[in-house]
Short mmCIF file of C-alpha atoms in Angstrom, two decimals:
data_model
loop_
_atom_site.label_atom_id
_atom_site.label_comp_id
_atom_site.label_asym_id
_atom_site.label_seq_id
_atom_site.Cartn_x
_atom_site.Cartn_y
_atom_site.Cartn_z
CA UNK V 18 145.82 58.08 -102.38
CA UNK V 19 144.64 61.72 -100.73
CA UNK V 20 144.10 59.23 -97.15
CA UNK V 21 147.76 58.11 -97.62
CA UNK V 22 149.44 61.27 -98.43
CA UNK V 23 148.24 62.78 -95.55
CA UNK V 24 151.14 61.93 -93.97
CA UNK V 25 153.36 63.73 -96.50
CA UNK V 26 156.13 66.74 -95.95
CA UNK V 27 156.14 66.01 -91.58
CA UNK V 28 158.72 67.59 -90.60
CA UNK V 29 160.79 66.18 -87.68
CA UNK V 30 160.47 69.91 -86.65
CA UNK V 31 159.59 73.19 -86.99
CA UNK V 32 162.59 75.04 -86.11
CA UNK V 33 162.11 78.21 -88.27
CA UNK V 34 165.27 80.02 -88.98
CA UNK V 35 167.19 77.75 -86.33
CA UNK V 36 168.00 80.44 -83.95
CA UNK V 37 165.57 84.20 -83.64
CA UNK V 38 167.82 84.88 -80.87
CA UNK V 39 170.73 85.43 -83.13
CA UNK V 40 168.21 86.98 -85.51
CA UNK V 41 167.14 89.54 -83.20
CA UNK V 42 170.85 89.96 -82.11
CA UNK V 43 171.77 90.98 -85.76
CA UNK V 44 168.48 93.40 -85.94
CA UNK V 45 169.75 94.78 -83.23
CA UNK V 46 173.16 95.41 -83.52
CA UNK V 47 172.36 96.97 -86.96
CA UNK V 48 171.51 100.78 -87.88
CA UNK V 49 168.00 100.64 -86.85
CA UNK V 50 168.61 100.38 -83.16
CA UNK V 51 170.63 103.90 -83.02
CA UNK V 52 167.26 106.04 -82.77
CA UNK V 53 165.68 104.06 -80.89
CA UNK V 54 165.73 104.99 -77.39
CA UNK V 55 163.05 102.79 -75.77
CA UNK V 56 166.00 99.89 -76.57
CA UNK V 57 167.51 101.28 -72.97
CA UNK V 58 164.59 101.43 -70.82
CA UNK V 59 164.33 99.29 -67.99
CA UNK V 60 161.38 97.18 -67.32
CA UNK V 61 160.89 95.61 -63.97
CA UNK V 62 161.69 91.78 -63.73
CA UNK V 63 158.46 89.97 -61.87
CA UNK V 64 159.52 87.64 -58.62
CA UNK V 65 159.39 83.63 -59.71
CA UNK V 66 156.09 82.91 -58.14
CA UNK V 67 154.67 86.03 -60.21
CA UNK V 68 155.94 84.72 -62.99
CA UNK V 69 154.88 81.08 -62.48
CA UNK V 70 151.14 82.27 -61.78
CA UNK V 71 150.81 84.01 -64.80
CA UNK V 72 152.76 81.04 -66.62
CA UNK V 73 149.77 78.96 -65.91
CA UNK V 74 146.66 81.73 -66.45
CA UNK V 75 148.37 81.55 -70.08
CA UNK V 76 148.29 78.21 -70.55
CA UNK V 77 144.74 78.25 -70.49
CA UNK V 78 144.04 81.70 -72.43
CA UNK V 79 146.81 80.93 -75.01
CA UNK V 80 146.01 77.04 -75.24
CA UNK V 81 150.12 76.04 -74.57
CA UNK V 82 152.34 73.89 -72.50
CA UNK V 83 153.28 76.23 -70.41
CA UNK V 84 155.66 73.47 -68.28
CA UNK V 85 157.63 73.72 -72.14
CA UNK V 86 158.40 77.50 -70.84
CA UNK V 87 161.08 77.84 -69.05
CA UNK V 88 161.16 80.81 -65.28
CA UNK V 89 163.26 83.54 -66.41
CA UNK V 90 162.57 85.01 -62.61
CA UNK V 91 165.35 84.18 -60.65
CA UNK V 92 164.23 86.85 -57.36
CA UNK V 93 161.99 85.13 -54.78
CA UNK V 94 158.82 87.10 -54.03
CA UNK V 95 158.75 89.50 -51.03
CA UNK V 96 161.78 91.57 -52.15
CA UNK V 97 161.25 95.24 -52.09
CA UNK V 98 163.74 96.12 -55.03
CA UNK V 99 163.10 93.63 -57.91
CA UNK V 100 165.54 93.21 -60.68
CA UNK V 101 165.51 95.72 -63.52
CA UNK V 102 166.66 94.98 -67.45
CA UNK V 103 166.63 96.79 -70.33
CA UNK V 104 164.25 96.63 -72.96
CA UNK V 105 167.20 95.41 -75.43
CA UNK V 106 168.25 92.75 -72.84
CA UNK V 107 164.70 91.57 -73.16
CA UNK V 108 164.69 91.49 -76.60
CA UNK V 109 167.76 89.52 -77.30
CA UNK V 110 166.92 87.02 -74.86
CA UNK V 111 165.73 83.26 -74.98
CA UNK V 112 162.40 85.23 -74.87
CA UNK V 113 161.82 84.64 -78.79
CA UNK V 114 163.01 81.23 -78.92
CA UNK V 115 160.43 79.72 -76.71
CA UNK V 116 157.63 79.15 -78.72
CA UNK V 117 160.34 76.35 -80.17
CA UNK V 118 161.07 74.89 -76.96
CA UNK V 119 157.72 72.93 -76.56
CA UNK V 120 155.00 75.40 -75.80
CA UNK V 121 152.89 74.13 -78.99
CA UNK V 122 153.63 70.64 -78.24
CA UNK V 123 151.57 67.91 -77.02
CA UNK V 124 148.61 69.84 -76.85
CA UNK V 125 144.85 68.60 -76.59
CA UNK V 126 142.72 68.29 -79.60
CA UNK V 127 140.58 71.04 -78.45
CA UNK V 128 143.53 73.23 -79.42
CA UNK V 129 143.66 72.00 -82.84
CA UNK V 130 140.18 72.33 -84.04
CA UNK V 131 140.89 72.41 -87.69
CA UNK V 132 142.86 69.37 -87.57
CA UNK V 133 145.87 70.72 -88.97
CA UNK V 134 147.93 68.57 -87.12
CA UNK V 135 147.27 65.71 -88.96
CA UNK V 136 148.78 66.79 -92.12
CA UNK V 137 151.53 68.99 -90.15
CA UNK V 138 153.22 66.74 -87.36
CA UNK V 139 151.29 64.53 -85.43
CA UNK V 140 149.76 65.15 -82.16
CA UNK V 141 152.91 64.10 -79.75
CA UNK V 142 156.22 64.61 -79.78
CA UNK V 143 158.18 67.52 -81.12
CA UNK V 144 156.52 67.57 -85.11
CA UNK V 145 153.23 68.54 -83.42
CA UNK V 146 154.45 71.90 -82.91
CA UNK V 147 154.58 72.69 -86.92
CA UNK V 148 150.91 73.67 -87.34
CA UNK V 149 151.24 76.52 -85.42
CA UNK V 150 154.29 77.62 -87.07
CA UNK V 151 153.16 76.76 -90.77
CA UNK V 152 150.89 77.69 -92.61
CA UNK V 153 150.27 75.79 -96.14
CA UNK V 154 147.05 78.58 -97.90
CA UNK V 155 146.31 76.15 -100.51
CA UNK V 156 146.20 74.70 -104.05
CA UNK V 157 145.10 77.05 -106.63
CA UNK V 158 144.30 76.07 -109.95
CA UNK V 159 145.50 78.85 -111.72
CA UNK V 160 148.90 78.42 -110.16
CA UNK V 161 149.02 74.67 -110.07
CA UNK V 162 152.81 73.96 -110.22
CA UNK V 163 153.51 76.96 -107.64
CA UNK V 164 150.87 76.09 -105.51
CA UNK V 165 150.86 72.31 -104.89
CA UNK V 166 150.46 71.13 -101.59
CA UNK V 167 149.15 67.82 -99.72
CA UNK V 168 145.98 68.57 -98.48
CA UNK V 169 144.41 71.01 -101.49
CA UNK V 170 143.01 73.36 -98.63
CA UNK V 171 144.62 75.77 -96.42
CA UNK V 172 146.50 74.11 -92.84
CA UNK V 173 148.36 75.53 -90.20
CA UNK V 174 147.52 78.13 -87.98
CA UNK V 175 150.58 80.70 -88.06
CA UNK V 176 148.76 83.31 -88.96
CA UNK V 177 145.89 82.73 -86.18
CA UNK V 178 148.40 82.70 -83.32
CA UNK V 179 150.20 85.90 -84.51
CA UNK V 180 146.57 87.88 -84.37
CA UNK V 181 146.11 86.04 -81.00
CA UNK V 182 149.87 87.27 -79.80
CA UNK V 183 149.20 90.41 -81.13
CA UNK V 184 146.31 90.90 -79.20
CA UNK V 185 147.61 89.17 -75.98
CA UNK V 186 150.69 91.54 -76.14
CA UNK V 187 148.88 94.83 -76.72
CA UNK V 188 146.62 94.29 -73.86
CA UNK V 189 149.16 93.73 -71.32
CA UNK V 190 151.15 96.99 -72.76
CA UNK V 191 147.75 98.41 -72.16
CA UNK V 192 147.19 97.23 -68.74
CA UNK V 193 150.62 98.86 -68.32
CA UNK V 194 152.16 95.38 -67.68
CA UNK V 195 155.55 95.53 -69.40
CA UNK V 196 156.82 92.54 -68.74
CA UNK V 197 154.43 90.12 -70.07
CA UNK V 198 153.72 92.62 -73.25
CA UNK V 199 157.21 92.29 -74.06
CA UNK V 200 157.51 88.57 -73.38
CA UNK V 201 154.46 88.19 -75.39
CA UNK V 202 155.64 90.53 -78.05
CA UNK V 203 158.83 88.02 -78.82
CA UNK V 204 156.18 85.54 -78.89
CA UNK V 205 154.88 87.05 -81.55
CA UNK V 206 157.97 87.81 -83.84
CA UNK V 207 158.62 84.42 -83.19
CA UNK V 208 155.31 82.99 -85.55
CA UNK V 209 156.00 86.54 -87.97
CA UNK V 210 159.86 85.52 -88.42
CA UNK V 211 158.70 81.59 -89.14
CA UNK V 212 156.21 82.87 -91.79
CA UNK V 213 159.39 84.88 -93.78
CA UNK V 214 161.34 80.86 -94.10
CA UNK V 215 159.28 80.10 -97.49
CA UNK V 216 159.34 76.42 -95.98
CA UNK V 217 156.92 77.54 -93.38
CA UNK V 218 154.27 79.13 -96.10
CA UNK V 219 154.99 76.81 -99.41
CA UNK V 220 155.02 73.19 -98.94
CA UNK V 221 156.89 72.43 -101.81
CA UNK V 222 159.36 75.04 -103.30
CA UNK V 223 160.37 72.96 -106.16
CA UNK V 224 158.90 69.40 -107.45
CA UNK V 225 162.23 68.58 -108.43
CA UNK V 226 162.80 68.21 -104.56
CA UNK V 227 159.98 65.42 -104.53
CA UNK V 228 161.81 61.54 -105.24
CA UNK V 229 159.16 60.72 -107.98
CA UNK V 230 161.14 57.35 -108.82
CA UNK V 231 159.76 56.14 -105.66
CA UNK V 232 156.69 57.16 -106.42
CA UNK V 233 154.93 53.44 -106.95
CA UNK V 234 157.62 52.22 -104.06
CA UNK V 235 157.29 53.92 -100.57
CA UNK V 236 156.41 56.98 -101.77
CA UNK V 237 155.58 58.81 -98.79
CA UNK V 238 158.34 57.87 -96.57
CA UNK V 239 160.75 59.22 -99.43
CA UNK V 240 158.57 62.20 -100.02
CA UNK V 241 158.71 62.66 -96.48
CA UNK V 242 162.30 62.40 -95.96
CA UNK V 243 163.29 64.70 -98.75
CA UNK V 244 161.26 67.42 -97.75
CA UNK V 245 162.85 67.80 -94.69
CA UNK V 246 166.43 67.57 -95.65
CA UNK V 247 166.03 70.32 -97.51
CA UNK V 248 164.32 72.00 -95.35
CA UNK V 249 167.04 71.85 -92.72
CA UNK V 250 169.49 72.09 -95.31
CA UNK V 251 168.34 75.56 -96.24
CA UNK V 252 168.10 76.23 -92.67
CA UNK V 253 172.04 75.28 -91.99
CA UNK V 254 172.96 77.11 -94.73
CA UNK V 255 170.69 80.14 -93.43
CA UNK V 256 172.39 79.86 -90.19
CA UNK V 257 176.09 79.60 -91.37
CA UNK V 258 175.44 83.21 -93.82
CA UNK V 259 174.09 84.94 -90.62
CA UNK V 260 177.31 84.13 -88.55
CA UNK V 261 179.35 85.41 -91.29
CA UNK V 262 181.07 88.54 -90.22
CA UNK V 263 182.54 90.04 -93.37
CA UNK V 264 181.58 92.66 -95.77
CA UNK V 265 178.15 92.04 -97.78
CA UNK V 266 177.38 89.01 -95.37
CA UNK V 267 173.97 88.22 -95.04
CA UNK V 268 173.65 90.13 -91.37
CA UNK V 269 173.80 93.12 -93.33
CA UNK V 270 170.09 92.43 -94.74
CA UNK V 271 169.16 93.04 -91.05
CA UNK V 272 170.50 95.92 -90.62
CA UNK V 273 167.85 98.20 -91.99
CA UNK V 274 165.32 100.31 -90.14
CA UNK V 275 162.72 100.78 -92.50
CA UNK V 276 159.17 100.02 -91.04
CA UNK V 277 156.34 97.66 -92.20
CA UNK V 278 153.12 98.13 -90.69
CA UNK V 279 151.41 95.20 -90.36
CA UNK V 280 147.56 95.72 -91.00
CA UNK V 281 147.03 92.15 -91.83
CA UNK V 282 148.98 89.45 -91.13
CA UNK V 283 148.35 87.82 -94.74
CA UNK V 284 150.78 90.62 -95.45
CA UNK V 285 154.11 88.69 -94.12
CA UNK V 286 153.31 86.17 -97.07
CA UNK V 287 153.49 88.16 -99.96
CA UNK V 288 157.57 88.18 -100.13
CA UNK V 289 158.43 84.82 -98.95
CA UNK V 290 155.54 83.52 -101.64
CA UNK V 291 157.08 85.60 -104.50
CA UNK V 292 160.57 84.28 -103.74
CA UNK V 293 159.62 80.62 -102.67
CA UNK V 294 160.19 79.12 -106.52
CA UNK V 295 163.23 80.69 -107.17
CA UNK V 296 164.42 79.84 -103.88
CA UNK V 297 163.44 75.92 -104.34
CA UNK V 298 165.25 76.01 -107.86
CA UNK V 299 168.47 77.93 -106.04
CA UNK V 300 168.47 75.14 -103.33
CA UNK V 301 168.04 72.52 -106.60
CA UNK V 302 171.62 73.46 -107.95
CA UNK V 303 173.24 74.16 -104.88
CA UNK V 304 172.55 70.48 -103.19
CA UNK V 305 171.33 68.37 -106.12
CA UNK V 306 169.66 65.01 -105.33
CA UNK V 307 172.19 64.62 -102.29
CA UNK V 308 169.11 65.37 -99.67
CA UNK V 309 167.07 63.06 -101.55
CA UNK V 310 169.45 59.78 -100.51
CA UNK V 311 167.92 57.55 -97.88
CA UNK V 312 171.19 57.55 -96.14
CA UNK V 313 171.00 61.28 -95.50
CA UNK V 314 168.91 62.44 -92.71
CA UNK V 315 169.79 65.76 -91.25
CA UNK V 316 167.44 66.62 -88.53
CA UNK V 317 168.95 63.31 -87.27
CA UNK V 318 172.51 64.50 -87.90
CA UNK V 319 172.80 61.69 -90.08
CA UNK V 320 174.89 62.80 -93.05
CA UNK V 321 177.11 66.31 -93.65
CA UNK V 322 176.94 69.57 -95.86
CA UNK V 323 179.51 71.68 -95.92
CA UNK V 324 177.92 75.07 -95.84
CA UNK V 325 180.93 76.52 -94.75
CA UNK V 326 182.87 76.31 -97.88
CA UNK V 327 179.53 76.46 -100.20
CA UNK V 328 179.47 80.45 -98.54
CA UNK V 329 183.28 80.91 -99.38
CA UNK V 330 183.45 79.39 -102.68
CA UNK V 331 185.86 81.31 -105.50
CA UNK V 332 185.46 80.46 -108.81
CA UNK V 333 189.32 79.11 -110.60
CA UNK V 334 190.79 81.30 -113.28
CA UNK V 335 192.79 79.46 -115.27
CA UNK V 336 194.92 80.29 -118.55
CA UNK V 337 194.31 78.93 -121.63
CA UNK V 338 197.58 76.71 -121.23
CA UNK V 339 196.15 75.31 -117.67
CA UNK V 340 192.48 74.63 -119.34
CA UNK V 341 194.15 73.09 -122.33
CA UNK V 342 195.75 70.26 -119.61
CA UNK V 343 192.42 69.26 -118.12
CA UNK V 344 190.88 66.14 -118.60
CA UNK V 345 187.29 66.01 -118.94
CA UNK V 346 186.35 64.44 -116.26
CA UNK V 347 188.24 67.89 -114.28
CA UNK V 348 186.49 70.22 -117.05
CA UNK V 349 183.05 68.83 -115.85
CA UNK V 350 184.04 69.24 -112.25
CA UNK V 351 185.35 73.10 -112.74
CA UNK V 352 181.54 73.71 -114.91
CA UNK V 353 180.14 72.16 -111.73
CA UNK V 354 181.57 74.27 -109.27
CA UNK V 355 180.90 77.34 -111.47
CA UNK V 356 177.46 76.78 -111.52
CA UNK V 357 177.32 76.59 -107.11
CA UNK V 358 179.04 79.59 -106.88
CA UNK V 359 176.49 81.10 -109.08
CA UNK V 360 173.57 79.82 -107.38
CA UNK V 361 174.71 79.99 -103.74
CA UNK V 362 174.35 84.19 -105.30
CA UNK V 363 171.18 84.16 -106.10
CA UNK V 364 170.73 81.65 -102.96
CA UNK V 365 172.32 84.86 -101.11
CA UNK V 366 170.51 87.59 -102.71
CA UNK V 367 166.60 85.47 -102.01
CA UNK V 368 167.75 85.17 -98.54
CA UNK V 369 168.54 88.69 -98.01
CA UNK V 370 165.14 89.64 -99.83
CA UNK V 371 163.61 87.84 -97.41
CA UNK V 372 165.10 89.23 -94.30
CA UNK V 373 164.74 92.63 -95.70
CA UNK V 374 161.11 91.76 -95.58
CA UNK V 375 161.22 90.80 -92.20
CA UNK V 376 162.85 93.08 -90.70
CA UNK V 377 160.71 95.81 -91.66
CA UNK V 378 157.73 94.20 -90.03
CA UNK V 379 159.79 93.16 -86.65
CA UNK V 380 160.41 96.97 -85.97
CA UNK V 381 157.35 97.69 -86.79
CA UNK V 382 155.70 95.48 -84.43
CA UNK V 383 158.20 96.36 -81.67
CA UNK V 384 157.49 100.54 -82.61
CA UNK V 385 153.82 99.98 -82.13
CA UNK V 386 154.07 99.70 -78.41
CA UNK V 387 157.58 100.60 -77.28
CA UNK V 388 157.60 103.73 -78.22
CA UNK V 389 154.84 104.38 -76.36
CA UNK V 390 156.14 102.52 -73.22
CA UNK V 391 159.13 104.52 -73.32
CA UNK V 392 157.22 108.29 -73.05
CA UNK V 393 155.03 106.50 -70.17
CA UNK V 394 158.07 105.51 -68.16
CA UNK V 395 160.09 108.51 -69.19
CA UNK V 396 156.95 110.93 -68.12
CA UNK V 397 156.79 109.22 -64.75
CA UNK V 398 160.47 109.19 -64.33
CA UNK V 399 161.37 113.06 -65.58
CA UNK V 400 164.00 111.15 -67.69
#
């Protein structure tokens, strides 16, 4: 059974919150930025062939397809003034998307020496990415319900690559390369922004997500399936509450400038962990068993939720001659909706909890060495 299972919960991918670029948009754009005046200095833009050189000396240190990473070098070299951006240009680039683009796919097994893979993707196509943006700690027997996953020990390597960015980062701020320790540094937040997506540290937020009447009847396939409909379904949703523009909109839960230092990178777990139950069960009354049907698939756009009007739900007053004219099939429907509108708040309120959490620990990783790059430019500069 363990042998068979072992190709339980793949996801088709690992796409984290769908879009960091927006996400570090939003951080941003939010209150936190204001004092923060290393956001305007200007880092020096390497010429393509630069770029391309230290692409591939990467590849090997970091273990990645580097022809996944796309030039951002647009200058040929030999130029005497190379282009200059600022740091917040950097920031809010593609730069933190990238380690979704196909860097972690494909890779040799010598980059996968625990084997996660197998229980997290595959070793081709665009699933074998996941172990390094998952990371499933394992089953505990004093938590059994909370903590059941397929293998019982840890998998994934998220929290091995965000030590290894780290490090990779703060030597090239060190070596006074700016360029590269910023690039790197998005790298980074990538793998620390995946961890805060309780799909990406709890395998299963809710058993009531599993199809257990298939489980003597394909089983894993519908196991399988599930999983990741929900997954992307939280995902959409995610994505749909942080383009919201209005007052008390989920962008507001990144707008905070509190700082998290990160002294261990166990440490980005703790929140998305304490929230990932209540989450699953939110997520349970919001979509039901509609992610469960075999005709749903949506990280093949195959099927449709309308996340749209789940955000702008409003609960129907009615007077007690209205309610008395309802049949019961409309009573049952009005309960129904009731009960979304209630959830998708508490859905809200998780999701804000958990980018609360995160955002704390992106500016705190971005403080650790910009701050310092700013008063070595500025001291070099007189500015």
């Amino acid at each position: 059974m363990i042998l068979l299972l072992s190709a339980l919960f793949i996801f088709p991918t690992a796409q984290a919150w769908d879009n960091h670029q927006l996400i570090m948009e939003k951080i941003l754009a939010g209150s936190g930025a204001a004092d923060r005046a290393y956001l305007n200095q200007k880092i020096k833009i390497p010429c393509i062939d630069d770029e391309q050189n230290e692409l591939a000396r990467l590849g090997t240190e970091l273990q990645i397809n580097t022809a996944k990473v796309p030039a951002f070098s647009a200058s040929k070299c030999g130029k005497k003034n190379g282009l200059e951006l600022t740091l917040r240009s950097l920031i809010t680039s593609n730069f933190v998307d990238e380690p979704d683009l196909g860097m972690d796919q494909n890779l040799p097994a010598s980059a996968d020496p625990s084997g996660s893979r197998a229980w997290m993707g595959g070793t081709e196509g665009p699933t074998s990415q996941g172990f390094r943006h998952m990371v499933f700690p394992g089953f505990k027997w004093g938590s059994p319900l909370s903590t059941f996953q397929i293998p019982f020990h840890s998998v994934g390597e998220s929290l091995e690559r965000i030590i290894k960015m780290r490090a990779v980062s703060d030597h090239y701020f060190k070596e006074k390369n700016y360029f590269w320790g910023v690039r790197t540094l998005m790298w980074e937040l990538h793998y620390l922004e995946d961890l805060h997506q309780p799909f990406h540290s709890t395998q299963i937020p809710n058993l009531k997500m599993i199809p257990w009447s298939h489980l003597f009847s394909h089983f894993v396939a519908q196991a399988t399936h599930a999983m990741a409909n929900y997954h992307y379904a939280y995902e959409g949703l995610t994505l749909e509450m942080l383009r919201e523009s209005n007052e008390g909109s989920l962008q507001e839960c990144l707008q905070g400038s509190a700082i998290s230092e990160m002294k261990s990178p166990d440490e980005l777990m703790i929140v998305p962990h304490e929230k990932a139950q209540a989450l699953g069960l939110r997520l349970m009354e919001v979509f039901g068993d509609y992610p469960k049907s075999e005709s749903v698939n949506l990280p093949e756009g195959i099927g449709q939720i309308d996340y749209f009007s789940l955000l702008r739900g409003q609960e129907v007053k009615l007077s007690p001659e209205e309610e008395a004219t309802l049949t019961s099939a409309e009573r049952r429907e009005m309960k129904k909706s009731t009960q979304v509108i209630e959830s998708m708040s508490g859905l809200k309120q998780i999701s804000c909890e958990l980018m609360k959490a995160m955002t704390g620990f992106v500016w705190g990783e971005m403080d650790r060495n910009l701050v310092l790059l700013n008063q070595s430019i500025s001291s070099k500069t007189g500015k």
